[in-house]
Structures are given as structure tokens and as C-alpha cells.
mmCIF file of C-alpha atoms in Angstrom:
data_model
loop_
_atom_site.group_PDB
_atom_site.id
_atom_site.type_symbol
_atom_site.label_atom_id
_atom_site.label_comp_id
_atom_site.label_asym_id
_atom_site.label_seq_id
_atom_site.Cartn_x
_atom_site.Cartn_y
_atom_site.Cartn_z
ATOM 1 C CA MET M 1 123.634 110.459 84.100
ATOM 2 C CA ALA M 2 120.031 109.512 84.486
ATOM 3 C CA LEU M 3 118.551 108.907 87.559
ATOM 4 C CA ARG M 4 118.745 105.518 89.069
ATOM 5 C CA ILE M 5 117.353 104.530 92.091
ATOM 6 C CA PHE M 6 117.106 101.004 93.324
ATOM 7 C CA VAL M 7 115.741 100.108 96.718
ATOM 8 C CA THR M 8 116.003 97.402 98.578
ATOM 9 C CA GLY M 9 115.282 95.859 101.874
ATOM 10 C CA PRO M 10 113.664 92.593 104.226
ATOM 11 C CA ALA M 11 110.563 91.072 102.595
ATOM 12 C CA GLY M 12 107.497 92.647 103.601
ATOM 13 C CA VAL M 13 109.063 95.976 104.572
ATOM 14 C CA GLY M 14 106.961 98.028 101.880
ATOM 15 C CA LYS M 15 109.345 98.485 98.938
ATOM 16 C CA THR M 16 106.479 97.308 96.129
ATOM 17 C CA THR M 17 104.115 99.595 98.506
ATOM 18 C CA LEU M 18 106.836 102.745 98.175
ATOM 19 C CA VAL M 19 107.500 101.983 94.155
ATOM 20 C CA GLU M 20 103.266 102.279 93.845
ATOM 21 C CA ARG M 21 103.015 105.372 95.898
ATOM 22 C CA VAL M 22 106.165 107.355 93.930
ATOM 23 C CA ALA M 23 104.583 105.999 90.651
ATOM 24 C CA LYS M 24 100.983 107.128 91.420
ATOM 25 C CA GLU M 25 102.085 110.590 92.617
ATOM 26 C CA VAL M 26 104.360 111.018 89.585
ATOM 27 C CA ASP M 27 101.720 109.459 87.200
ATOM 28 C CA ARG M 28 99.309 112.676 88.981
ATOM 29 C CA TRP M 29 101.540 115.023 88.271
ATOM 30 C CA GLY M 30 101.327 113.747 83.786
ATOM 31 C CA TYR M 31 103.970 112.348 83.517
ATOM 32 C CA ILE M 32 104.289 108.575 81.922
ATOM 33 C CA VAL M 33 104.903 105.761 84.097
ATOM 34 C CA GLY M 34 105.725 102.308 82.728
ATOM 35 C CA GLY M 35 107.360 99.241 83.481
ATOM 36 C CA MET M 36 106.046 96.285 85.733
ATOM 37 C CA ILE M 37 105.353 95.132 89.407
ATOM 38 C CA THR M 38 105.768 91.995 91.705
ATOM 39 C CA ARG M 39 103.418 91.170 93.882
ATOM 40 C CA GLU M 40 102.655 88.051 95.874
ATOM 41 C CA VAL M 41 99.966 86.043 95.661
ATOM 42 C CA ARG M 42 98.639 84.932 99.202
ATOM 43 C CA ARG M 43 95.605 82.082 99.880
ATOM 44 C CA GLY M 44 94.417 81.499 103.323
ATOM 45 C CA GLY M 45 97.115 83.746 104.529
ATOM 46 C CA ARG M 46 99.897 81.682 102.775
ATOM 47 C CA ARG M 47 102.161 83.099 99.973
ATOM 48 C CA VAL M 48 101.645 80.572 97.245
ATOM 49 C CA GLY M 49 103.247 82.582 94.181
ATOM 50 C CA PHE M 50 104.159 86.027 92.786
ATOM 51 C CA ARG M 51 101.860 87.654 89.759
ATOM 52 C CA ILE M 52 103.525 90.490 87.649
ATOM 53 C CA THR M 53 101.633 93.476 85.970
ATOM 54 C CA ALA M 54 102.651 95.530 83.688
ATOM 55 C CA LEU M 55 101.995 99.157 84.457
ATOM 56 C CA ASP M 56 100.846 100.572 80.963
ATOM 57 C CA THR M 57 98.309 98.045 79.852
ATOM 58 C CA GLY M 58 97.275 96.175 83.301
ATOM 59 C CA GLU M 59 97.873 92.919 81.588
ATOM 60 C CA GLU M 60 99.196 90.142 84.434
ATOM 61 C CA GLY M 61 101.288 86.953 84.330
ATOM 62 C CA THR M 62 102.434 84.302 86.934
ATOM 63 C CA LEU M 63 106.035 85.293 87.701
ATOM 64 C CA ALA M 64 106.547 81.784 89.882
ATOM 65 C CA SER M 65 103.788 79.416 91.969
ATOM 66 C CA ILE M 66 104.616 77.208 94.394
ATOM 67 C CA ARG M 67 105.628 73.492 92.537
ATOM 68 C CA GLY M 68 102.782 71.345 91.590
ATOM 69 C CA THR M 69 99.744 74.245 91.576
ATOM 70 C CA SER M 70 100.284 75.560 88.641
ATOM 71 C CA HIS M 71 100.081 74.179 84.877
ATOM 72 C CA LEU M 72 102.584 76.743 83.480
ATOM 73 C CA PRO M 73 105.653 75.645 82.252
ATOM 74 C CA GLY M 74 108.784 77.021 84.191
ATOM 75 C CA VAL M 75 111.913 76.378 85.832
ATOM 76 C CA PRO M 76 112.466 74.835 89.607
ATOM 77 C CA PHE M 77 113.688 77.802 92.183
ATOM 78 C CA GLY M 78 113.446 75.993 95.715
ATOM 79 C CA LYS M 79 109.805 75.331 96.540
ATOM 80 C CA TYR M 80 108.439 77.853 93.497
ATOM 81 C CA VAL M 81 108.561 77.240 89.476
ATOM 82 C CA VAL M 82 109.568 80.154 87.747
ATOM 83 C CA HIS M 83 107.443 80.830 84.615
ATOM 84 C CA VAL M 84 110.273 82.116 82.445
ATOM 85 C CA ASP M 85 107.654 82.269 79.425
ATOM 86 C CA GLU M 86 105.098 84.350 81.517
ATOM 87 C CA ILE M 87 108.221 87.260 82.474
ATOM 88 C CA GLU M 88 108.515 87.346 78.626
ATOM 89 C CA ARG M 89 105.364 87.607 77.955
ATOM 90 C CA VAL M 90 104.870 90.539 80.484
ATOM 91 C CA ALA M 91 107.732 91.956 82.367
ATOM 92 C CA VAL M 92 109.946 92.029 79.335
ATOM 93 C CA PRO M 93 107.446 93.934 76.538
ATOM 94 C CA ALA M 94 106.370 96.170 80.036
ATOM 95 C CA ILE M 95 109.542 97.367 80.336
ATOM 96 C CA ARG M 96 110.631 97.952 76.604
ATOM 97 C CA ARG M 97 107.697 99.686 75.823
ATOM 98 C CA ALA M 98 108.465 102.056 79.022
ATOM 99 C CA LEU M 99 111.707 102.549 77.265
ATOM 100 C CA ILE M 100 109.903 104.156 74.692
ATOM 101 C CA GLU M 101 107.273 105.459 75.738
ATOM 102 C CA ALA M 102 107.266 106.193 79.645
ATOM 103 C CA ASP M 103 108.897 109.319 81.602
ATOM 104 C CA LEU M 104 110.067 107.047 84.390
ATOM 105 C CA ILE M 105 110.334 103.185 84.113
ATOM 106 C CA VAL M 106 109.779 101.241 87.426
ATOM 107 C CA ILE M 107 110.617 97.358 87.435
ATOM 108 C CA ASP M 108 109.492 95.598 90.165
ATOM 109 C CA GLU M 109 111.705 93.496 91.110
ATOM 110 C CA ILE M 110 115.344 92.901 89.880
ATOM 111 C CA GLY M 111 115.940 89.471 91.630
ATOM 112 C CA PRO M 112 117.010 85.737 91.061
ATOM 113 C CA MET M 113 113.401 84.459 90.195
ATOM 114 C CA GLU M 114 113.514 87.350 87.112
ATOM 115 C CA TYR M 115 117.558 86.461 86.276
ATOM 116 C CA LYS M 116 115.915 82.973 84.957
ATOM 117 C CA SER M 117 115.049 84.927 82.107
ATOM 118 C CA ASP M 118 117.667 86.080 79.753
ATOM 119 C CA GLU M 119 115.350 88.467 77.908
ATOM 120 C CA PHE M 120 114.316 90.238 81.530
ATOM 121 C CA ILE M 121 118.406 90.412 82.158
ATOM 122 C CA LYS M 122 118.512 92.100 78.393
ATOM 123 C CA ALA M 123 115.913 94.709 79.142
ATOM 124 C CA VAL M 124 117.246 95.456 82.638
ATOM 125 C CA GLY M 125 120.630 96.188 80.251
ATOM 126 C CA GLU M 126 118.749 98.389 78.073
ATOM 127 C CA VAL M 127 117.267 100.490 80.654
ATOM 128 C CA LEU M 128 120.548 100.936 82.378
ATOM 129 C CA LYS M 129 122.033 101.994 79.169
ATOM 130 C CA SER M 130 118.896 104.808 78.200
ATOM 131 C CA GLY M 131 118.962 108.109 79.130
ATOM 132 C CA LYS M 132 115.678 107.078 81.166
ATOM 133 C CA PRO M 133 115.251 107.759 85.102
ATOM 134 C CA LEU M 134 114.724 104.213 86.733
ATOM 135 C CA LEU M 135 113.092 103.513 90.262
ATOM 136 C CA ALA M 136 113.373 99.501 90.755
ATOM 137 C CA VAL M 137 112.979 97.486 93.709
ATOM 138 C CA VAL M 138 116.350 95.075 93.847
ATOM 139 C CA HIS M 139 116.534 91.830 96.020
ATOM 140 C CA ARG M 140 119.003 91.990 98.939
ATOM 141 C CA LYS M 141 121.538 89.207 96.950
ATOM 142 C CA PHE M 142 121.624 91.903 93.667
ATOM 143 C CA VAL M 143 122.669 95.161 95.666
ATOM 144 C CA ASP M 144 126.254 94.878 95.383
ATOM 145 C CA ARG M 145 125.624 94.366 91.746
ATOM 146 C CA PHE M 146 123.519 97.510 91.256
ATOM 147 C CA ARG M 147 125.305 99.669 93.785
ATOM 148 C CA PRO M 148 127.779 101.399 91.447
ATOM 149 C CA LEU M 149 125.024 102.067 89.067
ATOM 150 C CA GLY M 150 122.799 104.261 91.042
ATOM 151 C CA GLU M 151 121.410 105.156 94.621
ATOM 152 C CA VAL M 152 120.512 102.388 96.782
ATOM 153 C CA HIS M 153 117.731 103.133 99.399
ATOM 154 C CA THR M 154 117.837 100.319 102.076
ATOM 155 C CA LEU M 155 113.997 100.613 103.578
ATOM 156 C CA SER M 156 113.067 99.762 106.848
ATOM 157 C CA PHE M 157 109.604 100.339 109.028
ATOM 158 C CA GLU M 158 110.941 103.039 110.887
ATOM 159 C CA ASN M 159 112.322 104.793 107.399
ATOM 160 C CA ARG M 160 110.225 104.032 104.602
ATOM 161 C CA ASN M 161 107.589 106.957 105.137
ATOM 162 C CA ARG M 162 110.949 109.507 105.074
ATOM 163 C CA GLU M 163 112.522 107.184 101.911
ATOM 164 C CA PHE M 164 109.128 107.560 99.819
ATOM 165 C CA ALA M 165 109.557 111.330 100.439
ATOM 166 C CA ILE M 166 113.240 111.600 99.500
ATOM 167 C CA ILE M 167 112.972 109.464 96.336
ATOM 168 C CA LEU M 168 109.517 111.031 95.329
ATOM 169 C CA ASP M 169 111.731 114.417 95.468
ATOM 170 C CA GLU M 170 114.458 112.895 93.541
ATOM 171 C CA VAL M 171 112.319 111.559 90.782
ATOM 172 C CA MET M 172 110.220 114.567 90.982
ATOM 173 C CA LYS M 173 113.395 117.050 90.640
ATOM 174 C CA GLU M 174 114.586 114.746 87.620
ATOM 175 C CA LEU M 175 111.553 114.553 85.203
ATOM 176 C CA LYS M 176 110.682 118.654 86.160
ATOM 177 C CA GLY M 177 114.460 119.027 84.538
ATOM 178 C CA VAL M 178 115.483 120.660 88.157
ATOM 179 C CA ARG M 179 117.892 118.064 89.682
ATOM 180 C CA GLY M 180 121.117 119.692 90.774
#
């Protein structure tokens, strides 16, 4: 079975940072990393939305924005509007390209906002059926769905550096073909 690592933890603990650090190290070793990263968008110290970035091309899109602050169409989600068209324009193609081109697939994040897109759900399913190693951030509400499919690493402020080292070691062993 291919390596499947799911990272979870409270908001602001460093899940995206950990995944980005692993991706940079893997890239530094000459492996191809593909997929997507989600980051908060802040203005004046306040979170106003989320941005998606394709790891291979750097293309960006708006995952979600506070209601009434964007001209983009979307689906209401709490105080946000989720821009399904943007998920399907940036995230889904990035994941599908990674299935073909990458040595490691990164998906940050698999959560309720992203799951507003049926195409995103399909792309995640395609990754899970593939033989490619996966490093994904999973929203705490989705952890139980993914726990049977791989290893779950729950980050805290205390363990995040140790978890980075453990996860990087596992990923590199998988990519080098020496996993035991």
C-alpha cells in the first residue's frame, strides 16, 4: 500500500507550514512534488478568506472569502462564501497533474470547504486509488473518514517539530524505496 500521511490539529498549529517544509525538502532532494496548498488571507490582522496555490505552477485562486467581499460566485458556508469554480480551476487540475507527474502528492486541505466541490472529492478519490505517496492536511471533522486509509499525525505546538522530522523521514524512505 502506498504511503498515506494525514496531518490534523487545531487552527494555527502549523499544519500547512509542516506540509510546505516537507515539500521543500523533498524537492531539494530532486523529487517532484505536486498538488495544492491553502493559506489564510488576512487584512488588518483579520482572516478574510483562503487562497489556493498549485504547487507545480504557482497558479492561485480564491478558495473562500467573507460574504459580500468578493465578486466571485460561490456557495455560502458560515461567514464565508466557498468559490467552487476556483477550486475546480486551480486545486483539481493541480491534484490531477500531480497524479501523472509528481513523486509526492500534497493536498492541503481536505475539509468541508473543499468538499463543496464534487470534482475535488473525485480528485481526492483518484489519489487514494493511486499508488502515489500522499501527504494531506485533513480538517479535524474529517479525520475519522481518513483514519482507516493511512497514518494520522495530530500536531500540537509541542510536537510539531518532532512530527516534521518523523513525517519527512517516512516520506523520504517511501520515495527512496526503502520503507520497511
